[in-house]
Amino acid sequence: MRILHVSDCYLPRLGGIEVQVADLVRMQREAGHTVEVATATGGEELPQVHRMVARMPFDLPVHPRGVGKLTRLMTSSRPDVVHVHAGAVSPFAWMGCARPYGPGCPWW
């Protein structure tokens, strides 16, 4: 299965959601799935981690053109499922909910 996780925050930031998503990605890969992450958190370039970073005040993990970038990523990678990790204020992640790449693509 091809899985795309969309999360405002991801490693190297260390908090609850960052660690939870990293553990989930690791376990899914160990189970044989193809797993990618789209995040607005800057950091080291890693395979299958798409960092969509814009310079924002206070290093906020948002991207003003994130919808277009996410749409292009979803169209090119064609995930079977988009798993969105969003809190009450998660503008980047909520964009992942708004833009599944096509009909029939489930997202949680």
PDB file of C-alpha atoms in Angstrom, residues 31-95:
ATOM      1  CA  ALA A  31       5.238  -3.997   7.379  1.00  0.00           C
ATOM      2  CA  GLY A  32       6.225  -3.554   3.721  1.00  0.00           C
ATOM      3  CA  HIS A  33       4.260  -0.432   2.804  1.00  0.00           C
ATOM      4  CA  THR A  34       5.621   2.460   0.733  1.00  0.00           C
ATOM      5  CA  VAL A  35       5.346   5.452   3.041  1.00  0.00           C
ATOM      6  CA  GLU A  36       6.003   9.130   2.365  1.00  0.00           C
ATOM      7  CA  VAL A  37       5.653  12.203   4.572  1.00  0.00           C
ATOM      8  CA  ALA A  38       4.714  15.741   3.550  1.00  0.00           C
ATOM      9  CA  THR A  39       5.550  18.333   6.166  1.00  0.00           C
ATOM     10  CA  ALA A  40       6.046  22.065   6.579  1.00  0.00           C
ATOM     11  CA  THR A  41       8.852  21.458   9.086  1.00  0.00           C
ATOM     12  CA  GLY A  42      12.348  22.216   7.904  1.00  0.00           C
ATOM     13  CA  GLY A  43      15.260  19.902   8.506  1.00  0.00           C
ATOM     14  CA  GLU A  44      17.555  17.376   6.902  1.00  0.00           C
ATOM     15  CA  GLU A  45      16.452  16.066   3.534  1.00  0.00           C
ATOM     16  CA  LEU A  46      15.470  12.438   3.973  1.00  0.00           C
ATOM     17  CA  PRO A  47      14.272   9.888   1.430  1.00  0.00           C
ATOM     18  CA  GLN A  48      10.498   9.969   1.064  1.00  0.00           C
ATOM     19  CA  VAL A  49      10.140  13.051   3.303  1.00  0.00           C
ATOM     20  CA  HIS A  50       8.864  16.028   1.333  1.00  0.00           C
ATOM     21  CA  ARG A  51       9.681  19.252   3.180  1.00  0.00           C
ATOM     22  CA  MET A  52       7.519  22.099   1.945  1.00  0.00           C
ATOM     23  CA  VAL A  53       9.068  24.918   3.890  1.00  0.00           C
ATOM     24  CA  ALA A  54       8.557  28.664   3.638  1.00  0.00           C
ATOM     25  CA  ARG A  55      10.294  31.289   5.726  1.00  0.00           C
ATOM     26  CA  MET A  56       7.646  32.330   8.224  1.00  0.00           C
ATOM     27  CA  PRO A  57       7.787  34.376  11.406  1.00  0.00           C
ATOM     28  CA  PHE A  58       8.744  32.328  14.460  1.00  0.00           C
ATOM     29  CA  ASP A  59       9.546  29.362  12.145  1.00  0.00           C
ATOM     30  CA  LEU A  60       5.848  28.480  11.971  1.00  0.00           C
ATOM     31  CA  PRO A  61       5.270  25.218  10.039  1.00  0.00           C
ATOM     32  CA  VAL A  62       2.997  26.646   7.366  1.00  0.00           C
ATOM     33  CA  HIS A  63       3.396  27.282   3.657  1.00  0.00           C
ATOM     34  CA  PRO A  64       1.360  29.919   1.823  1.00  0.00           C
ATOM     35  CA  ARG A  65       1.403  27.809  -1.374  1.00  0.00           C
ATOM     36  CA  GLY A  66       1.073  24.475   0.376  1.00  0.00           C
ATOM     37  CA  VAL A  67      -2.162  23.475  -1.359  1.00  0.00           C
ATOM     38  CA  GLY A  68      -0.519  23.505  -4.792  1.00  0.00           C
ATOM     39  CA  LYS A  69       2.566  21.675  -3.571  1.00  0.00           C
ATOM     40  CA  LEU A  70       0.484  19.008  -1.824  1.00  0.00           C
ATOM     41  CA  THR A  71      -1.760  18.601  -4.856  1.00  0.00           C
ATOM     42  CA  ARG A  72       1.261  18.050  -7.127  1.00  0.00           C
ATOM     43  CA  LEU A  73       2.788  15.568  -4.675  1.00  0.00           C
ATOM     44  CA  MET A  74      -0.456  13.596  -4.359  1.00  0.00           C
ATOM     45  CA  THR A  75      -0.925  13.568  -8.124  1.00  0.00           C
ATOM     46  CA  SER A  76       2.604  12.306  -8.760  1.00  0.00           C
ATOM     47  CA  SER A  77       2.861   9.786  -5.912  1.00  0.00           C
ATOM     48  CA  ARG A  78      -0.759   8.525  -6.182  1.00  0.00           C
ATOM     49  CA  PRO A  79      -1.092   7.258  -2.607  1.00  0.00           C
ATOM     50  CA  ASP A  80      -3.717   4.681  -1.743  1.00  0.00           C
ATOM     51  CA  VAL A  81      -4.452   6.607   1.445  1.00  0.00           C
ATOM     52  CA  VAL A  82      -3.631  10.058   2.788  1.00  0.00           C
ATOM     53  CA  HIS A  83      -3.284  10.069   6.579  1.00  0.00           C
ATOM     54  CA  VAL A  84      -3.561  13.624   7.905  1.00  0.00           C
ATOM     55  CA  HIS A  85      -2.220  14.533  11.345  1.00  0.00           C
ATOM     56  CA  ALA A  86      -3.877  17.775  12.386  1.00  0.00           C
ATOM     57  CA  GLY A  87      -4.512  19.671  15.550  1.00  0.00           C
ATOM     58  CA  ALA A  88      -6.968  22.520  16.011  1.00  0.00           C
ATOM     59  CA  VAL A  89      -4.479  24.902  14.393  1.00  0.00           C
ATOM     60  CA  SER A  90      -2.762  22.919  11.634  1.00  0.00           C
ATOM     61  CA  PRO A  91      -3.060  24.940   8.423  1.00  0.00           C
ATOM     62  CA  PHE A  92      -0.674  22.791   6.389  1.00  0.00           C
ATOM     63  CA  ALA A  93      -2.253  19.496   7.468  1.00  0.00           C
ATOM     64  CA  TRP A  94      -5.810  20.736   6.901  1.00  0.00           C
ATOM     65  CA  MET A  95      -4.795  21.511   3.316  1.00  0.00           C
TER      66      MET A  95
END
